[in-house]
PDB file of N, CA, C and O in Angstrom:
ATOM      1  N   LYS A1414     142.700  -1.635 -48.711  1.00  0.00           N
ATOM      2  CA  LYS A1414     141.241  -1.578 -48.754  1.00  0.00           C
ATOM      3  C   LYS A1414     140.699  -3.005 -48.790  1.00  0.00           C
ATOM      4  O   LYS A1414     141.013  -3.788 -49.666  1.00  0.00           O
ATOM      5  N   VAL A1415     139.880  -3.339 -47.819  1.00  0.00           N
ATOM      6  CA  VAL A1415     139.300  -4.673 -47.729  1.00  0.00           C
ATOM      7  C   VAL A1415     137.943  -4.659 -48.429  1.00  0.00           C
ATOM      8  O   VAL A1415     137.067  -3.858 -48.099  1.00  0.00           O
ATOM      9  N   THR A1416     137.789  -5.546 -49.378  1.00  0.00           N
ATOM     10  CA  THR A1416     136.514  -5.634 -50.075  1.00  0.00           C
ATOM     11  C   THR A1416     135.568  -6.543 -49.296  1.00  0.00           C
ATOM     12  O   THR A1416     135.997  -7.343 -48.464  1.00  0.00           O
ATOM     13  N   PHE A1417     134.304  -6.407 -49.591  1.00  0.00           N
ATOM     14  CA  PHE A1417     133.296  -7.234 -48.936  1.00  0.00           C
ATOM     15  C   PHE A1417     133.570  -8.705 -49.223  1.00  0.00           C
ATOM     16  O   PHE A1417     133.482  -9.550 -48.334  1.00  0.00           O
ATOM     17  N   ARG A1418     133.944  -9.004 -50.452  1.00  0.00           N
ATOM     18  CA  ARG A1418     134.227 -10.387 -50.843  1.00  0.00           C
ATOM     19  C   ARG A1418     135.393 -10.964 -50.041  1.00  0.00           C
ATOM     20  O   ARG A1418     135.345 -12.093 -49.581  1.00  0.00           O
ATOM     21  N   LYS A1419     136.433 -10.164 -49.861  1.00  0.00           N
ATOM     22  CA  LYS A1419     137.601 -10.606 -49.100  1.00  0.00           C
ATOM     23  C   LYS A1419     137.239 -10.815 -47.628  1.00  0.00           C
ATOM     24  O   LYS A1419     137.691 -11.758 -46.994  1.00  0.00           O
ATOM     25  N   LEU A1420     136.415  -9.938 -47.099  1.00  0.00           N
ATOM     26  CA  LEU A1420     135.962 -10.057 -45.715  1.00  0.00           C
ATOM     27  C   LEU A1420     135.195 -11.359 -45.513  1.00  0.00           C
ATOM     28  O   LEU A1420     135.444 -12.094 -44.550  1.00  0.00           O
ATOM     29  N   ILE A1421     134.279 -11.670 -46.419  1.00  0.00           N
ATOM     30  CA  ILE A1421     133.494 -12.911 -46.326  1.00  0.00           C
ATOM     31  C   ILE A1421     134.412 -14.124 -46.439  1.00  0.00           C
ATOM     32  O   ILE A1421     134.288 -15.087 -45.677  1.00  0.00           O
ATOM     33  N   LEU A1422     135.356 -14.063 -47.367  1.00  0.00           N
ATOM     34  CA  LEU A1422     136.300 -15.165 -47.534  1.00  0.00           C
ATOM     35  C   LEU A1422     137.112 -15.383 -46.259  1.00  0.00           C
ATOM     36  O   LEU A1422     137.289 -16.518 -45.807  1.00  0.00           O
ATOM     37  N   ASN A1423     137.572 -14.303 -45.650  1.00  0.00           N
ATOM     38  CA  ASN A1423     138.327 -14.417 -44.400  1.00  0.00           C
ATOM     39  C   ASN A1423     137.479 -15.011 -43.280  1.00  0.00           C
ATOM     40  O   ASN A1423     137.959 -15.806 -42.477  1.00  0.00           O
ATOM     41  N   GLN A1424     136.203 -14.654 -43.236  1.00  0.00           N
ATOM     42  CA  GLN A1424     135.302 -15.203 -42.219  1.00  0.00           C
ATOM     43  C   GLN A1424     135.085 -16.697 -42.441  1.00  0.00           C
ATOM     44  O   GLN A1424     135.056 -17.465 -41.478  1.00  0.00           O
ATOM     45  N   LEU A1425     134.945 -17.107 -43.700  1.00  0.00           N
ATOM     46  CA  LEU A1425     134.780 -18.527 -44.004  1.00  0.00           C
ATOM     47  C   LEU A1425     136.026 -19.323 -43.640  1.00  0.00           C
ATOM     48  O   LEU A1425     135.931 -20.428 -43.104  1.00  0.00           O
ATOM     49  N   ILE A1426     137.184 -18.757 -43.904  1.00  0.00           N
ATOM     50  CA  ILE A1426     138.440 -19.423 -43.547  1.00  0.00           C
ATOM     51  C   ILE A1426     138.562 -19.540 -42.037  1.00  0.00           C
ATOM     52  O   ILE A1426     138.914 -20.606 -41.515  1.00  0.00           O
ATOM     53  N   ALA A1427     138.253 -18.472 -41.320  1.00  0.00           N
ATOM     54  CA  ALA A1427     138.330 -18.501 -39.857  1.00  0.00           C
ATOM     55  C   ALA A1427     137.370 -19.539 -39.290  1.00  0.00           C
ATOM     56  O   ALA A1427     137.730 -20.295 -38.384  1.00  0.00           O
ATOM     57  N   ARG A1428     136.172 -19.603 -39.836  1.00  0.00           N
ATOM     58  CA  ARG A1428     135.186 -20.597 -39.377  1.00  0.00           C
ATOM     59  C   ARG A1428     135.705 -22.009 -39.614  1.00  0.00           C
ATOM     60  O   ARG A1428     135.623 -22.864 -38.740  1.00  0.00           O
ATOM     61  N   SER A1429     136.252 -22.241 -40.791  1.00  0.00           N
ATOM     62  CA  SER A1429     136.790 -23.560 -41.127  1.00  0.00           C
ATOM     63  C   SER A1429     137.935 -23.942 -40.179  1.00  0.00           C
ATOM     64  O   SER A1429     137.998 -25.084 -39.701  1.00  0.00           O
ATOM     65  N   LEU A1430     138.803 -22.988 -39.881  1.00  0.00           N
ATOM     66  CA  LEU A1430     139.916 -23.262 -38.962  1.00  0.00           C
ATOM     67  C   LEU A1430     139.421 -23.538 -37.546  1.00  0.00           C
ATOM     68  O   LEU A1430     139.947 -24.420 -36.860  1.00  0.00           O
ATOM     69  N   GLN A1431     138.409 -22.815 -37.114  1.00  0.00           N
ATOM     70  CA  GLN A1431     137.854 -23.037 -35.775  1.00  0.00           C
ATOM     71  C   GLN A1431     137.206 -24.412 -35.685  1.00  0.00           C
ATOM     72  O   GLN A1431     137.359 -25.114 -34.672  1.00  0.00           O
ATOM     73  N   LEU A1432     136.485 -24.815 -36.723  1.00  0.00           N
ATOM     74  CA  LEU A1432     135.868 -26.146 -36.718  1.00  0.00           C
ATOM     75  C   LEU A1432     136.938 -27.234 -36.734  1.00  0.00           C
ATOM     76  O   LEU A1432     136.800 -28.261 -36.066  1.00  0.00           O
ATOM     77  N   GLN A1433     138.016 -26.999 -37.474  1.00  0.00           N
ATOM     78  CA  GLN A1433     139.120 -27.961 -37.498  1.00  0.00           C
ATOM     79  C   GLN A1433     139.777 -28.048 -36.121  1.00  0.00           C
ATOM     80  O   GLN A1433     140.142 -29.130 -35.671  1.00  0.00           O
ATOM     81  N   MET A1434     139.920 -26.908 -35.453  1.00  0.00           N
ATOM     82  CA  MET A1434     140.500 -26.892 -34.116  1.00  0.00           C
ATOM     83  C   MET A1434     139.625 -27.701 -33.156  1.00  0.00           C
ATOM     84  O   MET A1434     140.131 -28.471 -32.342  1.00  0.00           O
ATOM     85  N   ALA A1435     138.324 -27.562 -33.265  1.00  0.00           N
ATOM     86  CA  ALA A1435     137.404 -28.333 -32.415  1.00  0.00           C
ATOM     87  C   ALA A1435     137.571 -29.825 -32.679  1.00  0.00           C
ATOM     88  O   ALA A1435     137.626 -30.627 -31.749  1.00  0.00           O
ATOM     89  N   LYS A1436     137.674 -30.185 -33.945  1.00  0.00           N
ATOM     90  CA  LYS A1436     137.856 -31.590 -34.307  1.00  0.00           C
ATOM     91  C   LYS A1436     139.184 -32.118 -33.758  1.00  0.00           C
ATOM     92  O   LYS A1436     139.241 -33.205 -33.184  1.00  0.00           O
ATOM     93  N   ASN A1437     140.244 -31.342 -33.914  1.00  0.00           N
ATOM     94  CA  ASN A1437     141.561 -31.751 -33.418  1.00  0.00           C
ATOM     95  C   ASN A1437     141.584 -31.914 -31.902  1.00  0.00           C
ATOM     96  O   ASN A1437     142.310 -32.747 -31.376  1.00  0.00           O
ATOM     97  N   ASN A1438     140.798 -31.105 -31.218  1.00  0.00           N
ATOM     98  CA  ASN A1438     140.720 -31.180 -29.758  1.00  0.00           C
ATOM     99  C   ASN A1438     139.615 -32.113 -29.291  1.00  0.00           C
ATOM    100  O   ASN A1438     139.298 -32.155 -28.111  1.00  0.00           O
ATOM    101  N   GLN A1439     139.032 -32.833 -30.226  1.00  0.00           N
ATOM    102  CA  GLN A1439     137.985 -33.819 -29.961  1.00  0.00           C
ATOM    103  C   GLN A1439     136.797 -33.227 -29.207  1.00  0.00           C
ATOM    104  O   GLN A1439     136.210 -33.864 -28.333  1.00  0.00           O
ATOM    105  N   ILE A1440     136.470 -31.994 -29.540  1.00  0.00           N
ATOM    106  CA  ILE A1440     135.280 -31.356 -28.980  1.00  0.00           C
ATOM    107  C   ILE A1440     134.103 -31.843 -29.809  1.00  0.00           C
ATOM    108  O   ILE A1440     134.105 -31.722 -31.030  1.00  0.00           O
ATOM    109  N   LYS A1441     133.128 -32.419 -29.148  1.00  0.00           N
ATOM    110  CA  LYS A1441     131.989 -32.989 -29.859  1.00  0.00           C
ATOM    111  C   LYS A1441     130.686 -32.420 -29.316  1.00  0.00           C
ATOM    112  O   LYS A1441     130.595 -32.046 -28.156  1.00  0.00           O
ATOM    113  N   ILE A1442     129.718 -32.388 -30.165  1.00  0.00           N
ATOM    114  CA  ILE A1442     128.367 -31.961 -29.792  1.00  0.00           C
ATOM    115  C   ILE A1442     127.473 -33.190 -29.868  1.00  0.00           C
ATOM    116  O   ILE A1442     127.461 -33.894 -30.878  1.00  0.00           O
ATOM    117  N   SER A1443     126.740 -33.448 -28.806  1.00  0.00           N
ATOM    118  CA  SER A1443     125.891 -34.637 -28.760  1.00  0.00           C
ATOM    119  C   SER A1443     124.571 -34.399 -29.493  1.00  0.00           C
ATOM    120  O   SER A1443     124.160 -33.250 -29.720  1.00  0.00           O
ATOM    121  N   ALA A1444     123.925 -35.496 -29.831  1.00  0.00           N
ATOM    122  CA  ALA A1444     122.601 -35.418 -30.454  1.00  0.00           C
ATOM    123  C   ALA A1444     121.627 -34.697 -29.525  1.00  0.00           C
ATOM    124  O   ALA A1444     120.765 -33.941 -29.990  1.00  0.00           O
ATOM    125  N   GLN A1445     121.779 -34.910 -28.215  1.00  0.00           N
ATOM    126  CA  GLN A1445     120.896 -34.249 -27.249  1.00  0.00           C
ATOM    127  C   GLN A1445     121.091 -32.739 -27.279  1.00  0.00           C
ATOM    128  O   GLN A1445     120.121 -31.977 -27.161  1.00  0.00           O
ATOM    129  N   GLN A1446     122.340 -32.283 -27.438  1.00  0.00           N
ATOM    130  CA  GLN A1446     122.599 -30.847 -27.514  1.00  0.00           C
ATOM    131  C   GLN A1446     121.982 -30.252 -28.783  1.00  0.00           C
ATOM    132  O   GLN A1446     121.423 -29.156 -28.738  1.00  0.00           O
ATOM    133  N   ILE A1447     122.089 -30.972 -29.879  1.00  0.00           N
ATOM    134  CA  ILE A1447     121.486 -30.506 -31.131  1.00  0.00           C
ATOM    135  C   ILE A1447     119.972 -30.452 -30.984  1.00  0.00           C
ATOM    136  O   ILE A1447     119.342 -29.459 -31.364  1.00  0.00           O
ATOM    137  N   ASN A1448     119.397 -31.501 -30.415  1.00  0.00           N
ATOM    138  CA  ASN A1448     117.945 -31.530 -30.209  1.00  0.00           C
ATOM    139  C   ASN A1448     117.487 -30.373 -29.332  1.00  0.00           C
ATOM    140  O   ASN A1448     116.466 -29.734 -29.621  1.00  0.00           O
ATOM    141  N   ALA A1449     118.227 -30.092 -28.275  1.00  0.00           N
ATOM    142  CA  ALA A1449     117.874 -28.987 -27.380  1.00  0.00           C
ATOM    143  C   ALA A1449     117.949 -27.654 -28.121  1.00  0.00           C
ATOM    144  O   ALA A1449     117.088 -26.783 -27.944  1.00  0.00           O
ATOM    145  N   ALA A1450     118.961 -27.492 -28.957  1.00  0.00           N
ATOM    146  CA  ALA A1450     119.089 -26.259 -29.745  1.00  0.00           C
ATOM    147  C   ALA A1450     117.921 -26.116 -30.710  1.00  0.00           C
ATOM    148  O   ALA A1450     117.380 -25.009 -30.880  1.00  0.00           O
ATOM    149  N   LEU A1451     117.512 -27.216 -31.332  1.00  0.00           N
ATOM    150  CA  LEU A1451     116.371 -27.172 -32.249  1.00  0.00           C
ATOM    151  C   LEU A1451     115.087 -26.798 -31.509  1.00  0.00           C
ATOM    152  O   LEU A1451     114.275 -26.007 -32.012  1.00  0.00           O
ATOM    153  N   VAL A1452     114.903 -27.358 -30.321  1.00  0.00           N
ATOM    154  CA  VAL A1452     113.728 -27.021 -29.505  1.00  0.00           C
ATOM    155  C   VAL A1452     113.739 -25.533 -29.181  1.00  0.00           C
ATOM    156  O   VAL A1452     112.714 -24.851 -29.303  1.00  0.00           O
ATOM    157  N   ASN A1453     114.918 -25.008 -28.790  1.00  0.00           N
ATOM    158  CA  ASN A1453     115.024 -23.582 -28.463  1.00  0.00           C
ATOM    159  C   ASN A1453     114.734 -22.708 -29.676  1.00  0.00           C
ATOM    160  O   ASN A1453     114.036 -21.697 -29.565  1.00  0.00           O
ATOM    161  N   MET A1454     115.273 -23.096 -30.830  1.00  0.00           N
ATOM    162  CA  MET A1454     115.029 -22.329 -32.054  1.00  0.00           C
ATOM    163  C   MET A1454     113.538 -22.299 -32.389  1.00  0.00           C
ATOM    164  O   MET A1454     112.994 -21.250 -32.752  1.00  0.00           O
ATOM    165  N   ALA A1455     112.902 -23.448 -32.267  1.00  0.00           N
ATOM    166  CA  ALA A1455     111.468 -23.533 -32.562  1.00  0.00           C
ATOM    167  C   ALA A1455     110.671 -22.685 -31.574  1.00  0.00           C
ATOM    168  O   ALA A1455     109.770 -21.937 -31.982  1.00  0.00           O
ATOM    169  N   LYS A1456     111.007 -22.790 -30.278  1.00  0.00           N
ATOM    170  CA  LYS A1456     110.302 -22.009 -29.248  1.00  0.00           C
ATOM    171  C   LYS A1456     110.419 -20.520 -29.516  1.00  0.00           C
ATOM    172  O   LYS A1456     109.445 -19.776 -29.372  1.00  0.00           O
ATOM    173  N   GLN A1457     111.618 -20.064 -29.902  1.00  0.00           N
ATOM    174  CA  GLN A1457     111.822 -18.640 -30.185  1.00  0.00           C
ATOM    175  C   GLN A1457     110.937 -18.160 -31.323  1.00  0.00           C
ATOM    176  O   GLN A1457     110.555 -16.992 -31.374  1.00  0.00           O
ATOM    177  N   ARG A1458     110.597 -19.064 -32.223  1.00  0.00           N
ATOM    178  CA  ARG A1458     109.767 -18.706 -33.372  1.00  0.00           C
ATOM    179  C   ARG A1458     108.286 -19.022 -33.143  1.00  0.00           C
ATOM    180  O   ARG A1458     107.458 -18.766 -34.007  1.00  0.00           O
ATOM    181  N   GLY A1459     107.974 -19.622 -32.004  1.00  0.00           N
ATOM    182  CA  GLY A1459     106.589 -19.957 -31.687  1.00  0.00           C
ATOM    183  C   GLY A1459     106.039 -21.090 -32.539  1.00  0.00           C
ATOM    184  O   GLY A1459     104.843 -21.107 -32.851  1.00  0.00           O
ATOM    185  N   ILE A1460     106.915 -22.008 -32.926  1.00  0.00           N
ATOM    186  CA  ILE A1460     106.509 -23.147 -33.762  1.00  0.00           C
ATOM    187  C   ILE A1460     107.061 -24.441 -33.161  1.00  0.00           C
ATOM    188  O   ILE A1460     107.837 -24.410 -32.211  1.00  0.00           O
ATOM    189  N   THR A1461     106.664 -25.557 -33.727  1.00  0.00           N
ATOM    190  CA  THR A1461     107.194 -26.848 -33.285  1.00  0.00           C
ATOM    191  C   THR A1461     108.491 -27.143 -34.035  1.00  0.00           C
ATOM    192  O   THR A1461     108.797 -26.511 -35.053  1.00  0.00           O
ATOM    193  N   VAL A1462     109.223 -28.135 -33.544  1.00  0.00           N
ATOM    194  CA  VAL A1462     110.444 -28.557 -34.229  1.00  0.00           C
ATOM    195  C   VAL A1462     110.103 -29.079 -35.626  1.00  0.00           C
ATOM    196  O   VAL A1462     110.816 -28.802 -36.595  1.00  0.00           O
ATOM    197  N   ALA A1463     108.991 -29.803 -35.743  1.00  0.00           N
ATOM    198  CA  ALA A1463     108.574 -30.313 -37.056  1.00  0.00           C
ATOM    199  C   ALA A1463     108.334 -29.161 -38.027  1.00  0.00           C
ATOM    200  O   ALA A1463     108.748 -29.223 -39.195  1.00  0.00           O
ATOM    201  N   GLN A1464     107.687 -28.100 -37.556  1.00  0.00           N
ATOM    202  CA  GLN A1464     107.451 -26.930 -38.408  1.00  0.00           C
ATOM    203  C   GLN A1464     108.765 -26.238 -38.762  1.00  0.00           C
ATOM    204  O   GLN A1464     108.941 -25.772 -39.888  1.00  0.00           O
ATOM    205  N   LEU A1465     109.678 -26.181 -37.806  1.00  0.00           N
ATOM    206  CA  LEU A1465     111.003 -25.602 -38.058  1.00  0.00           C
ATOM    207  C   LEU A1465     111.701 -26.354 -39.182  1.00  0.00           C
ATOM    208  O   LEU A1465     112.253 -25.750 -40.106  1.00  0.00           O
ATOM    209  N   MET A1466     111.639 -27.690 -39.118  1.00  0.00           N
ATOM    210  CA  MET A1466     112.304 -28.497 -40.130  1.00  0.00           C
ATOM    211  C   MET A1466     111.648 -28.323 -41.505  1.00  0.00           C
ATOM    212  O   MET A1466     112.349 -28.335 -42.517  1.00  0.00           O
ATOM    213  N   VAL A1467     110.347 -28.130 -41.536  1.00  0.00           N
ATOM    214  CA  VAL A1467     109.668 -27.847 -42.812  1.00  0.00           C
ATOM    215  C   VAL A1467     110.186 -26.514 -43.374  1.00  0.00           C
ATOM    216  O   VAL A1467     110.490 -26.400 -44.568  1.00  0.00           O
ATOM    217  N   ASN A1468     110.313 -25.526 -42.496  1.00  0.00           N
ATOM    218  CA  ASN A1468     110.792 -24.209 -42.921  1.00  0.00           C
ATOM    219  C   ASN A1468     112.222 -24.264 -43.454  1.00  0.00           C
ATOM    220  O   ASN A1468     112.527 -23.651 -44.476  1.00  0.00           O
ATOM    221  N   VAL A1469     113.094 -24.990 -42.774  1.00  0.00           N
ATOM    222  CA  VAL A1469     114.492 -25.035 -43.227  1.00  0.00           C
ATOM    223  C   VAL A1469     114.623 -25.850 -44.511  1.00  0.00           C
ATOM    224  O   VAL A1469     115.488 -25.564 -45.343  1.00  0.00           O
ATOM    225  N   LYS A1470     113.741 -26.822 -44.680  1.00  0.00           N
ATOM    226  CA  LYS A1470     113.744 -27.591 -45.931  1.00  0.00           C
ATOM    227  C   LYS A1470     113.395 -26.676 -47.106  1.00  0.00           C
ATOM    228  O   LYS A1470     113.976 -26.784 -48.188  1.00  0.00           O
ATOM    229  N   LYS A1471     112.482 -25.736 -46.874  1.00  0.00           N
ATOM    230  CA  LYS A1471     112.115 -24.762 -47.911  1.00  0.00           C
ATOM    231  C   LYS A1471     113.293 -23.862 -48.269  1.00  0.00           C
ATOM    232  O   LYS A1471     113.322 -23.291 -49.363  1.00  0.00           O
ATOM    233  N   GLN A1472     114.240 -23.739 -47.340  1.00  0.00           N
ATOM    234  CA  GLN A1472     115.420 -22.909 -47.574  1.00  0.00           C
ATOM    235  C   GLN A1472     116.558 -23.711 -48.214  1.00  0.00           C
ATOM    236  O   GLN A1472     117.656 -23.194 -48.388  1.00  0.00           O
ATOM    237  N   GLY A1473     116.290 -24.988 -48.506  1.00  0.00           N
ATOM    238  CA  GLY A1473     117.278 -25.786 -49.216  1.00  0.00           C
ATOM    239  C   GLY A1473     118.096 -26.742 -48.369  1.00  0.00           C
ATOM    240  O   GLY A1473     118.985 -27.418 -48.884  1.00  0.00           O
ATOM    241  N   TYR A1474     117.819 -26.802 -47.083  1.00  0.00           N
ATOM    242  CA  TYR A1474     118.527 -27.727 -46.206  1.00  0.00           C
ATOM    243  C   TYR A1474     117.834 -29.087 -46.202  1.00  0.00           C
ATOM    244  O   TYR A1474     116.619 -29.158 -46.316  1.00  0.00           O
ATOM    245  N   THR A1475     118.616 -30.125 -46.011  1.00  0.00           N
ATOM    246  CA  THR A1475     118.045 -31.418 -45.663  1.00  0.00           C
ATOM    247  C   THR A1475     118.029 -31.489 -44.142  1.00  0.00           C
ATOM    248  O   THR A1475     118.673 -30.672 -43.463  1.00  0.00           O
ATOM    249  N   HIS A1476     117.327 -32.472 -43.613  1.00  0.00           N
ATOM    250  CA  HIS A1476     117.304 -32.674 -42.162  1.00  0.00           C
ATOM    251  C   HIS A1476     118.733 -32.824 -41.639  1.00  0.00           C
ATOM    252  O   HIS A1476     119.131 -32.178 -40.674  1.00  0.00           O
ATOM    253  N   THR A1477     119.507 -33.654 -42.319  1.00  0.00           N
ATOM    254  CA  THR A1477     120.888 -33.937 -41.892  1.00  0.00           C
ATOM    255  C   THR A1477     121.772 -32.707 -42.014  1.00  0.00           C
ATOM    256  O   THR A1477     122.551 -32.409 -41.102  1.00  0.00           O
ATOM    257  N   SER A1478     121.663 -31.994 -43.127  1.00  0.00           N
ATOM    258  CA  SER A1478     122.536 -30.833 -43.316  1.00  0.00           C
ATOM    259  C   SER A1478     122.224 -29.726 -42.311  1.00  0.00           C
ATOM    260  O   SER A1478     123.126 -29.043 -41.835  1.00  0.00           O
ATOM    261  N   PHE A1479     120.941 -29.568 -41.955  1.00  0.00           N
ATOM    262  CA  PHE A1479     120.605 -28.540 -40.972  1.00  0.00           C
ATOM    263  C   PHE A1479     121.105 -28.933 -39.593  1.00  0.00           C
ATOM    264  O   PHE A1479     121.634 -28.088 -38.861  1.00  0.00           O
ATOM    265  N   ARG A1480     120.956 -30.193 -39.242  1.00  0.00           N
ATOM    266  CA  ARG A1480     121.479 -30.655 -37.946  1.00  0.00           C
ATOM    267  C   ARG A1480     122.995 -30.456 -37.891  1.00  0.00           C
ATOM    268  O   ARG A1480     123.540 -30.067 -36.858  1.00  0.00           O
ATOM    269  N   GLN A1481     123.686 -30.687 -39.006  1.00  0.00           N
ATOM    270  CA  GLN A1481     125.133 -30.476 -39.044  1.00  0.00           C
ATOM    271  C   GLN A1481     125.463 -28.996 -38.878  1.00  0.00           C
ATOM    272  O   GLN A1481     126.417 -28.639 -38.181  1.00  0.00           O
ATOM    273  N   GLU A1482     124.687 -28.149 -39.506  1.00  0.00           N
ATOM    274  CA  GLU A1482     124.902 -26.708 -39.379  1.00  0.00           C
ATOM    275  C   GLU A1482     124.698 -26.265 -37.925  1.00  0.00           C
ATOM    276  O   GLU A1482     125.475 -25.467 -37.393  1.00  0.00           O
ATOM    277  N   VAL A1483     123.664 -26.780 -37.289  1.00  0.00           N
ATOM    278  CA  VAL A1483     123.418 -26.462 -35.873  1.00  0.00           C
ATOM    279  C   VAL A1483     124.579 -26.976 -35.025  1.00  0.00           C
ATOM    280  O   VAL A1483     125.081 -26.266 -34.147  1.00  0.00           O
ATOM    281  N   SER A1484     125.048 -28.175 -35.296  1.00  0.00           N
ATOM    282  CA  SER A1484     126.190 -28.739 -34.577  1.00  0.00           C
ATOM    283  C   SER A1484     127.419 -27.847 -34.735  1.00  0.00           C
ATOM    284  O   SER A1484     128.124 -27.559 -33.760  1.00  0.00           O
ATOM    285  N   ASN A1485     127.673 -27.399 -35.949  1.00  0.00           N
ATOM    286  CA  ASN A1485     128.822 -26.521 -36.194  1.00  0.00           C
ATOM    287  C   ASN A1485     128.704 -25.219 -35.409  1.00  0.00           C
ATOM    288  O   ASN A1485     129.687 -24.745 -34.832  1.00  0.00           O
ATOM    289  N   GLU A1486     127.513 -24.646 -35.383  1.00  0.00           N
ATOM    290  CA  GLU A1486     127.319 -23.406 -34.629  1.00  0.00           C
ATOM    291  C   GLU A1486     127.533 -23.621 -33.134  1.00  0.00           C
ATOM    292  O   GLU A1486     128.130 -22.782 -32.457  1.00  0.00           O
ATOM    293  N   LEU A1487     127.052 -24.751 -32.621  1.00  0.00           N
ATOM    294  CA  LEU A1487     127.275 -25.059 -31.209  1.00  0.00           C
ATOM    295  C   LEU A1487     128.764 -25.258 -30.919  1.00  0.00           C
ATOM    296  O   LEU A1487     129.259 -24.796 -29.873  1.00  0.00           O
ATOM    297  N   LEU A1488     129.479 -25.904 -31.834  1.00  0.00           N
ATOM    298  CA  LEU A1488     130.927 -26.068 -31.679  1.00  0.00           C
ATOM    299  C   LEU A1488     131.623 -24.719 -31.638  1.00  0.00           C
ATOM    300  O   LEU A1488     132.481 -24.475 -30.778  1.00  0.00           O
ATOM    301  N   LEU A1489     131.266 -23.845 -32.567  1.00  0.00           N
ATOM    302  CA  LEU A1489     131.892 -22.513 -32.608  1.00  0.00           C
ATOM    303  C   LEU A1489     131.589 -21.724 -31.341  1.00  0.00           C
ATOM    304  O   LEU A1489     132.475 -21.073 -30.785  1.00  0.00           O
ATOM    305  N   ASN A1490     130.360 -21.793 -30.882  1.00  0.00           N
ATOM    306  CA  ASN A1490     130.003 -21.119 -29.623  1.00  0.00           C
ATOM    307  C   ASN A1490     130.802 -21.687 -28.464  1.00  0.00           C
ATOM    308  O   ASN A1490     131.238 -20.938 -27.580  1.00  0.00           O
ATOM    309  N   ASN A1491     130.990 -23.002 -28.459  1.00  0.00           N
ATOM    310  CA  ASN A1491     131.765 -23.672 -27.420  1.00  0.00           C
ATOM    311  C   ASN A1491     133.199 -23.166 -27.421  1.00  0.00           C
ATOM    312  O   ASN A1491     133.766 -22.840 -26.375  1.00  0.00           O
ATOM    313  N   ILE A1492     133.804 -23.069 -28.602  1.00  0.00           N
ATOM    314  CA  ILE A1492     135.182 -22.608 -28.732  1.00  0.00           C
ATOM    315  C   ILE A1492     135.307 -21.162 -28.291  1.00  0.00           C
ATOM    316  O   ILE A1492     136.222 -20.792 -27.541  1.00  0.00           O
ATOM    317  N   LEU A1493     134.396 -20.313 -28.757  1.00  0.00           N
ATOM    318  CA  LEU A1493     134.480 -18.895 -28.467  1.00  0.00           C
ATOM    319  C   LEU A1493     134.222 -18.572 -26.992  1.00  0.00           C
ATOM    320  O   LEU A1493     134.724 -17.586 -26.475  1.00  0.00           O
ATOM    321  N   SER A1494     133.460 -19.427 -26.321  1.00  0.00           N
ATOM    322  CA  SER A1494     133.148 -19.171 -24.913  1.00  0.00           C
ATOM    323  C   SER A1494     134.190 -19.754 -23.965  1.00  0.00           C
ATOM    324  O   SER A1494     134.168 -19.478 -22.774  1.00  0.00           O
ATOM    325  N   SER A1495     135.105 -20.573 -24.488  1.00  0.00           N
ATOM    326  CA  SER A1495     136.120 -21.157 -23.591  1.00  0.00           C
ATOM    327  C   SER A1495     137.410 -20.393 -23.618  1.00  0.00           C
ATOM    328  O   SER A1495     137.588 -19.428 -24.252  1.00  0.00           O
TER     329      SER A1495
END
C-alpha cells in the first residue's frame, strides 16, 4: 500500500534525479528561455511580468528563487520531451 506521503517523496526524488541528469548532461536553460516562459505565464493570466513577480513574491518566492523554479521546470520539460 503506497501512502500519499511516500508517493510525494518518490516524486521529489525522481525530480531531483532528473535535474541531476540534466546537470550531468550539461543541459542548460538560458536567461532568454526563462524570460520567455515568464512572459507566457503572465500572458496566460492576463497580467504583466511585473505583476506576476509581485504575485509570486506574495507566495513566498524571491525573484531569484522563482526564476530558478521556472528554469528547473523548463529543464524537466526538456528531459521529458527528448
